[in-house]
Amino acid sequence: MIEHYFEDERIILHYYKFGTGTKNMLCFHGYGMHGKQFRVVEESLGKQYTFYGFDLFFHKETKLKDQSLEVVKRGISKRELGKLFLGFCQKNDINTFSILAYSMGSHFATSLVEEIPEQIEEVFIAAPSSLKPGKFLRFLSGNKVGNKLLERLALSDNGMTNLLSILKKTRVIDQQAHDILLKEIATSELRFSFYACTIYLRFLNLDAEKFIDKLNQHQIKSIFIFGERDKSYPAKIGLSVIPKITHAQQVVVNEDHNMINLNFGRTLSSLLHDH
């Protein structure tokens, strides 16, 4: 595995390259993870694909060249995201690619399908939160009052901790989600990253009609993978979207939300050979 950087006018994008296959796969990890999250699929698919695993915005080594609050609040549009990855592909002589995404990374996947479907061959999304983000997250990211509340909570010492306790008591989130999020806001740097991710990526919301149309128009094969015990993003969130996609497959595996492991790689490999 080799580490690389790609730069444009706004960002220094850090990524890992692994696998030796002739097909290209762009990988978008979940919140709090990094570009190596999908290294687990190399064993089963590394001879078929060359993987590019990105550290997503405000994670690990990927940095905005200007990370001021003003720039974070401005956000990034789907069109700008598409331009960024077209530039990456041009620099790396990638004409077409597949996408592998998980949870938060699914917002990158669906946005690229909407913006640059001509470049995309296949889309594989696990725990596709972009199909139906939680109501509270939509409030924090897409509402002016929610934006201000998140800023005040995230940039204070105890605000986010207190908020998570309230959400757990009112059953908006379960114990597992509470424990995961608590680890992600343990320091001021992590709290800023949580705030920045939520606000900066707020425009990457799914346009379901456009997403479905682009997948069908370009005959892009897609597989949506859900965890049987994933209470955050259960299989039912795909009911209004997946049946309308011509070349789509929905799979439920015996996992909870944290499903990216060696078994996931073997499952994906099996699905690809059977599809």
mmCIF file of C-alpha atoms in Angstrom:
data_model
loop_
_atom_site.group_PDB
_atom_site.id
_atom_site.type_symbol
_atom_site.label_atom_id
_atom_site.label_comp_id
_atom_site.label_asym_id
_atom_site.label_seq_id
_atom_site.Cartn_x
_atom_site.Cartn_y
_atom_site.Cartn_z
ATOM 1 C CA MET A 1 0.000 0.000 0.000
ATOM 2 C CA ILE A 2 1.326 3.406 -1.023
ATOM 3 C CA GLU A 3 0.313 6.840 0.335
ATOM 4 C CA HIS A 4 -0.235 9.785 -2.013
ATOM 5 C CA TYR A 5 -1.569 13.351 -2.069
ATOM 6 C CA PHE A 6 -3.691 15.136 -4.649
ATOM 7 C CA GLU A 7 -4.133 18.920 -4.560
ATOM 8 C CA ASP A 8 -6.487 21.391 -6.179
ATOM 9 C CA GLU A 9 -7.207 25.024 -5.360
ATOM 10 C CA ARG A 10 -9.087 24.217 -2.162
ATOM 11 C CA ILE A 11 -7.858 20.916 -0.737
ATOM 12 C CA ILE A 12 -4.938 18.615 -0.049
ATOM 13 C CA LEU A 13 -6.482 15.171 -0.488
ATOM 14 C CA HIS A 14 -4.617 12.281 1.114
ATOM 15 C CA TYR A 15 -5.227 8.752 -0.129
ATOM 16 C CA TYR A 16 -3.906 5.189 -0.098
ATOM 17 C CA LYS A 17 -3.416 3.077 -3.200
ATOM 18 C CA PHE A 18 -3.563 -0.714 -2.908
ATOM 19 C CA GLY A 19 -4.417 -3.719 -5.045
ATOM 20 C CA THR A 20 -3.050 -4.575 -8.479
ATOM 21 C CA GLY A 21 -6.158 -5.067 -10.630
ATOM 22 C CA THR A 22 -6.867 -3.424 -13.969
ATOM 23 C CA LYS A 23 -10.178 -1.937 -12.789
ATOM 24 C CA ASN A 24 -10.214 1.181 -10.591
ATOM 25 C CA MET A 25 -12.206 1.568 -7.374
ATOM 26 C CA LEU A 26 -12.609 4.864 -5.489
ATOM 27 C CA CYS A 27 -13.315 4.223 -1.794
ATOM 28 C CA PHE A 28 -15.173 6.517 0.618
ATOM 29 C CA HIS A 29 -15.047 5.556 4.298
ATOM 30 C CA GLY A 30 -17.393 6.099 7.221
ATOM 31 C CA TYR A 31 -17.307 8.876 9.801
ATOM 32 C CA GLY A 32 -14.308 8.782 12.132
ATOM 33 C CA MET A 33 -12.436 6.341 9.892
ATOM 34 C CA HIS A 34 -9.744 6.824 7.228
ATOM 35 C CA GLY A 35 -8.672 5.791 3.759
ATOM 36 C CA LYS A 36 -7.395 2.413 4.927
ATOM 37 C CA GLN A 37 -10.845 1.251 6.076
ATOM 38 C CA PHE A 38 -11.398 -0.797 2.917
ATOM 39 C CA ARG A 39 -7.998 -2.474 3.038
ATOM 40 C CA VAL A 40 -9.971 -5.518 4.213
ATOM 41 C CA VAL A 41 -11.258 -6.101 0.665
ATOM 42 C CA GLU A 42 -7.767 -6.356 -0.843
ATOM 43 C CA GLU A 43 -7.446 -10.055 -0.001
ATOM 44 C CA SER A 44 -10.523 -11.023 -2.008
ATOM 45 C CA LEU A 45 -10.597 -8.315 -4.717
ATOM 46 C CA GLY A 46 -7.062 -6.934 -4.932
ATOM 47 C CA LYS A 47 -6.212 -8.821 -8.133
ATOM 48 C CA GLN A 48 -9.328 -7.486 -9.830
ATOM 49 C CA TYR A 49 -9.190 -3.863 -8.694
ATOM 50 C CA THR A 50 -6.723 -1.122 -7.870
ATOM 51 C CA PHE A 51 -8.186 0.740 -4.898
ATOM 52 C CA TYR A 52 -7.900 4.425 -4.035
ATOM 53 C CA GLY A 53 -8.905 4.905 -0.401
ATOM 54 C CA PHE A 54 -9.331 8.575 0.475
ATOM 55 C CA ASP A 55 -9.128 10.277 3.839
ATOM 56 C CA LEU A 56 -12.350 12.280 3.549
ATOM 57 C CA PHE A 57 -12.679 15.934 4.467
ATOM 58 C CA PHE A 58 -11.676 16.703 8.075
ATOM 59 C CA HIS A 59 -10.330 13.181 8.584
ATOM 60 C CA LYS A 60 -6.688 12.221 9.180
ATOM 61 C CA GLU A 61 -4.329 13.750 6.605
ATOM 62 C CA THR A 62 -6.829 15.413 4.233
ATOM 63 C CA LYS A 63 -6.977 19.171 4.846
ATOM 64 C CA LEU A 64 -8.679 22.182 3.356
ATOM 65 C CA LYS A 65 -6.077 24.778 2.463
ATOM 66 C CA ASP A 66 -8.243 27.217 4.430
ATOM 67 C CA GLN A 67 -10.077 25.594 7.345
ATOM 68 C CA SER A 68 -11.507 28.821 8.754
ATOM 69 C CA LEU A 69 -15.091 28.836 10.005
ATOM 70 C CA GLU A 70 -16.044 31.086 7.089
ATOM 71 C CA VAL A 71 -14.843 28.530 4.528
ATOM 72 C CA VAL A 72 -16.321 25.570 6.428
ATOM 73 C CA LYS A 73 -19.707 27.304 6.546
ATOM 74 C CA ARG A 74 -19.552 27.924 2.796
ATOM 75 C CA GLY A 75 -19.520 24.157 2.181
ATOM 76 C CA ILE A 76 -18.918 22.186 -0.993
ATOM 77 C CA SER A 77 -21.489 21.568 -3.732
ATOM 78 C CA LYS A 78 -22.039 18.337 -5.637
ATOM 79 C CA ARG A 79 -20.725 20.026 -8.777
ATOM 80 C CA GLU A 80 -17.536 21.068 -6.983
ATOM 81 C CA LEU A 81 -17.125 17.546 -5.621
ATOM 82 C CA GLY A 82 -17.492 16.113 -9.107
ATOM 83 C CA LYS A 83 -14.898 18.548 -10.449
ATOM 84 C CA LEU A 84 -12.467 17.547 -7.673
ATOM 85 C CA PHE A 85 -12.648 13.849 -8.504
ATOM 86 C CA LEU A 86 -12.582 14.411 -12.249
ATOM 87 C CA GLY A 87 -9.311 16.269 -11.677
ATOM 88 C CA PHE A 88 -8.030 13.385 -9.562
ATOM 89 C CA CYS A 89 -8.919 10.872 -12.284
ATOM 90 C CA GLN A 90 -7.297 12.932 -15.027
ATOM 91 C CA LYS A 91 -4.063 13.207 -13.066
ATOM 92 C CA ASN A 92 -4.022 9.441 -12.448
ATOM 93 C CA ASP A 93 -5.068 8.409 -15.995
ATOM 94 C CA ILE A 94 -8.338 6.912 -14.746
ATOM 95 C CA ASN A 95 -10.978 6.893 -17.476
ATOM 96 C CA THR A 96 -13.663 4.938 -15.641
ATOM 97 C CA PHE A 97 -14.015 3.705 -12.085
ATOM 98 C CA SER A 98 -16.228 1.901 -9.609
ATOM 99 C CA ILE A 99 -17.224 3.272 -6.205
ATOM 100 C CA LEU A 100 -17.122 1.560 -2.821
ATOM 101 C CA ALA A 101 -18.647 3.552 0.037
ATOM 102 C CA TYR A 102 -19.799 3.081 3.605
ATOM 103 C CA SER A 103 -22.161 5.121 5.771
ATOM 104 C CA MET A 104 -21.021 8.787 5.603
ATOM 105 C CA GLY A 105 -19.053 7.940 2.460
ATOM 106 C CA SER A 106 -22.334 7.107 0.713
ATOM 107 C CA HIS A 107 -23.005 10.855 0.397
ATOM 108 C CA PHE A 108 -19.877 11.110 -1.755
ATOM 109 C CA ALA A 109 -20.957 8.083 -3.792
ATOM 110 C CA THR A 110 -24.480 9.276 -4.568
ATOM 111 C CA SER A 111 -23.248 12.796 -5.353
ATOM 112 C CA LEU A 112 -20.714 11.501 -7.877
ATOM 113 C CA VAL A 113 -23.386 9.342 -9.518
ATOM 114 C CA GLU A 114 -25.525 12.452 -9.927
ATOM 115 C CA GLU A 115 -22.675 14.592 -11.263
ATOM 116 C CA ILE A 116 -20.313 12.375 -13.294
ATOM 117 C CA PRO A 117 -22.151 9.115 -14.100
ATOM 118 C CA GLU A 118 -20.318 8.795 -17.441
ATOM 119 C CA GLN A 119 -17.159 7.809 -15.565
ATOM 120 C CA ILE A 120 -18.783 5.232 -13.277
ATOM 121 C CA GLU A 121 -19.052 1.491 -13.950
ATOM 122 C CA GLU A 122 -20.308 0.086 -10.619
ATOM 123 C CA VAL A 123 -21.477 1.391 -7.250
ATOM 124 C CA PHE A 124 -21.269 -0.610 -4.020
ATOM 125 C CA ILE A 125 -22.650 1.053 -0.900
ATOM 126 C CA ALA A 126 -22.781 -0.402 2.609
ATOM 127 C CA ALA A 127 -25.045 1.146 5.262
ATOM 128 C CA PRO A 128 -26.201 3.792 2.739
ATOM 129 C CA SER A 129 -27.012 6.652 5.096
ATOM 130 C CA SER A 130 -27.462 9.003 2.125
ATOM 131 C CA LEU A 131 -30.744 7.227 1.262
ATOM 132 C CA LYS A 132 -32.294 8.488 4.480
ATOM 133 C CA PRO A 133 -30.163 10.535 6.908
ATOM 134 C CA GLY A 134 -31.533 10.854 10.414
ATOM 135 C CA LYS A 135 -33.984 13.711 11.015
ATOM 136 C CA PHE A 136 -31.842 15.245 13.737
ATOM 137 C CA LEU A 137 -28.746 15.267 11.515
ATOM 138 C CA ARG A 138 -30.759 16.920 8.730
ATOM 139 C CA PHE A 139 -31.905 19.547 11.242
ATOM 140 C CA LEU A 140 -28.348 20.289 12.347
ATOM 141 C CA SER A 141 -26.927 20.453 8.832
ATOM 142 C CA GLY A 142 -29.746 21.898 6.739
ATOM 143 C CA ASN A 143 -31.542 24.321 9.072
ATOM 144 C CA LYS A 144 -30.170 27.746 10.061
ATOM 145 C CA VAL A 145 -31.276 27.295 13.657
ATOM 146 C CA GLY A 146 -29.767 23.804 13.664
ATOM 147 C CA ASN A 147 -26.523 25.150 12.166
ATOM 148 C CA LYS A 148 -26.194 27.708 14.943
ATOM 149 C CA LEU A 149 -27.065 25.193 17.642
ATOM 150 C CA LEU A 150 -24.468 22.752 16.326
ATOM 151 C CA GLU A 151 -21.808 25.461 16.202
ATOM 152 C CA ARG A 152 -22.472 26.465 19.809
ATOM 153 C CA LEU A 153 -22.526 22.870 21.053
ATOM 154 C CA ALA A 154 -19.588 21.547 19.057
ATOM 155 C CA LEU A 155 -17.251 24.402 19.846
ATOM 156 C CA SER A 156 -17.918 24.258 23.602
ATOM 157 C CA ASP A 157 -16.323 21.848 26.083
ATOM 158 C CA ASN A 158 -19.400 19.959 27.296
ATOM 159 C CA GLY A 159 -22.196 20.832 24.879
ATOM 160 C CA MET A 160 -21.907 17.765 22.647
ATOM 161 C CA THR A 161 -21.539 15.364 25.583
ATOM 162 C CA ASN A 162 -24.704 16.736 27.172
ATOM 163 C CA LEU A 163 -26.550 16.578 23.850
ATOM 164 C CA LEU A 164 -25.658 12.911 23.340
ATOM 165 C CA SER A 165 -26.937 12.097 26.828
ATOM 166 C CA ILE A 166 -30.265 13.771 26.043
ATOM 167 C CA LEU A 167 -30.541 11.972 22.689
ATOM 168 C CA LYS A 168 -29.917 8.620 24.353
ATOM 169 C CA LYS A 169 -32.441 9.266 27.131
ATOM 170 C CA THR A 170 -35.089 10.299 24.605
ATOM 171 C CA ARG A 171 -34.212 7.257 22.422
ATOM 172 C CA VAL A 172 -33.305 9.328 19.397
ATOM 173 C CA ILE A 173 -30.092 7.256 19.352
ATOM 174 C CA ASP A 174 -29.358 3.895 20.929
ATOM 175 C CA GLN A 175 -26.523 2.956 23.299
ATOM 176 C CA GLN A 176 -24.240 1.784 20.501
ATOM 177 C CA ALA A 177 -24.634 5.022 18.526
ATOM 178 C CA HIS A 178 -24.101 7.029 21.719
ATOM 179 C CA ASP A 179 -20.870 5.218 22.543
ATOM 180 C CA ILE A 180 -19.529 5.571 18.994
ATOM 181 C CA LEU A 181 -20.292 9.291 18.830
ATOM 182 C CA LEU A 182 -18.919 9.920 22.314
ATOM 183 C CA LYS A 183 -15.500 8.669 21.188
ATOM 184 C CA GLU A 184 -15.661 10.989 18.193
ATOM 185 C CA ILE A 185 -16.061 14.158 20.290
ATOM 186 C CA ALA A 186 -13.506 13.436 23.011
ATOM 187 C CA THR A 187 -11.230 16.392 22.159
ATOM 188 C CA SER A 188 -11.714 19.919 20.840
ATOM 189 C CA GLU A 189 -10.113 18.865 17.544
ATOM 190 C CA LEU A 190 -12.580 15.987 17.158
ATOM 191 C CA ARG A 191 -15.516 18.244 18.029
ATOM 192 C CA PHE A 192 -14.435 20.728 15.375
ATOM 193 C CA SER A 193 -14.127 17.892 12.857
ATOM 194 C CA PHE A 194 -17.651 16.712 13.678
ATOM 195 C CA TYR A 195 -18.997 20.241 13.240
ATOM 196 C CA ALA A 196 -17.003 20.809 10.047
ATOM 197 C CA CYS A 197 -18.095 17.492 8.475
ATOM 198 C CA THR A 198 -21.753 18.144 9.216
ATOM 199 C CA ILE A 199 -21.744 21.713 7.900
ATOM 200 C CA TYR A 200 -19.274 21.429 5.007
ATOM 201 C CA LEU A 201 -20.996 18.388 3.472
ATOM 202 C CA ARG A 202 -24.568 19.628 3.929
ATOM 203 C CA PHE A 203 -25.132 20.110 0.184
ATOM 204 C CA LEU A 204 -24.358 16.463 -0.615
ATOM 205 C CA ASN A 205 -27.969 15.455 -0.004
ATOM 206 C CA LEU A 206 -29.468 12.825 -2.238
ATOM 207 C CA ASP A 207 -31.645 13.897 -5.137
ATOM 208 C CA ALA A 208 -33.363 10.512 -5.386
ATOM 209 C CA GLU A 209 -34.999 11.126 -8.761
ATOM 210 C CA LYS A 210 -31.731 12.258 -10.354
ATOM 211 C CA PHE A 211 -29.750 9.462 -8.711
ATOM 212 C CA ILE A 212 -32.142 6.792 -9.993
ATOM 213 C CA ASP A 213 -32.263 8.357 -13.465
ATOM 214 C CA LYS A 214 -28.469 8.505 -13.824
ATOM 215 C CA LEU A 215 -27.979 4.912 -12.684
ATOM 216 C CA ASN A 216 -30.612 3.702 -15.133
ATOM 217 C CA GLN A 217 -29.591 5.927 -18.031
ATOM 218 C CA HIS A 218 -25.958 4.795 -17.837
ATOM 219 C CA GLN A 219 -26.804 1.202 -16.868
ATOM 220 C CA ILE A 220 -24.590 1.346 -13.796
ATOM 221 C CA LYS A 221 -24.559 -1.842 -11.728
ATOM 222 C CA SER A 222 -25.241 -1.128 -8.060
ATOM 223 C CA ILE A 223 -25.286 -3.183 -4.884
ATOM 224 C CA PHE A 224 -26.661 -1.839 -1.591
ATOM 225 C CA ILE A 225 -25.582 -3.746 1.522
ATOM 226 C CA PHE A 226 -27.389 -3.466 4.850
ATOM 227 C CA GLY A 227 -26.608 -4.900 8.266
ATOM 228 C CA GLU A 228 -29.366 -7.089 9.683
ATOM 229 C CA ARG A 229 -28.752 -5.596 13.142
ATOM 230 C CA ASP A 230 -28.029 -2.038 11.986
ATOM 231 C CA LYS A 231 -30.591 0.088 13.807
ATOM 232 C CA SER A 232 -29.245 3.346 12.368
ATOM 233 C CA TYR A 233 -29.766 2.489 8.686
ATOM 234 C CA PRO A 234 -31.981 -0.606 8.325
ATOM 235 C CA ALA A 235 -32.832 -2.127 4.952
ATOM 236 C CA LYS A 236 -36.258 -0.451 4.865
ATOM 237 C CA ILE A 237 -34.693 2.948 4.119
ATOM 238 C CA GLY A 238 -33.988 1.716 0.597
ATOM 239 C CA LEU A 239 -37.588 0.822 -0.255
ATOM 240 C CA SER A 240 -38.385 4.090 -2.012
ATOM 241 C CA VAL A 241 -35.200 4.100 -4.120
ATOM 242 C CA ILE A 242 -33.643 0.683 -4.805
ATOM 243 C CA PRO A 243 -36.644 -1.039 -6.499
ATOM 244 C CA LYS A 244 -36.654 1.764 -9.104
ATOM 245 C CA ILE A 245 -33.055 1.081 -10.175
ATOM 246 C CA THR A 246 -32.792 -1.334 -13.101
ATOM 247 C CA HIS A 247 -29.436 -2.945 -12.321
ATOM 248 C CA ALA A 248 -29.609 -2.830 -8.529
ATOM 249 C CA GLN A 249 -29.296 -5.532 -5.899
ATOM 250 C CA GLN A 250 -30.146 -5.186 -2.218
ATOM 251 C CA VAL A 251 -28.364 -7.472 0.243
ATOM 252 C CA VAL A 252 -28.806 -7.894 3.994
ATOM 253 C CA VAL A 253 -25.850 -9.399 5.859
ATOM 254 C CA ASN A 254 -25.558 -10.755 9.392
ATOM 255 C CA GLU A 255 -23.853 -7.649 10.797
ATOM 256 C CA ASP A 256 -24.589 -4.499 12.768
ATOM 257 C CA HIS A 257 -23.581 -1.024 11.568
ATOM 258 C CA ASN A 258 -19.858 -1.805 11.922
ATOM 259 C CA MET A 259 -19.783 -4.246 9.024
ATOM 260 C CA ILE A 260 -16.535 -3.396 7.222
ATOM 261 C CA ASN A 261 -14.388 -6.424 8.042
ATOM 262 C CA LEU A 262 -12.727 -9.355 6.292
ATOM 263 C CA ASN A 263 -16.079 -11.081 5.899
ATOM 264 C CA PHE A 264 -17.398 -8.000 4.120
ATOM 265 C CA GLY A 265 -14.653 -8.364 1.501
ATOM 266 C CA ARG A 266 -15.545 -12.003 0.917
ATOM 267 C CA THR A 267 -19.262 -11.170 0.722
ATOM 268 C CA LEU A 268 -18.645 -8.425 -1.826
ATOM 269 C CA SER A 269 -16.436 -10.719 -3.886
ATOM 270 C CA SER A 270 -19.170 -13.370 -3.922
ATOM 271 C CA LEU A 271 -21.810 -10.831 -4.917
ATOM 272 C CA LEU A 272 -19.670 -9.560 -7.787
ATOM 273 C CA HIS A 273 -19.153 -13.045 -9.176
ATOM 274 C CA ASP A 274 -22.850 -13.890 -8.857
ATOM 275 C CA HIS A 275 -24.258 -10.581 -10.160
#
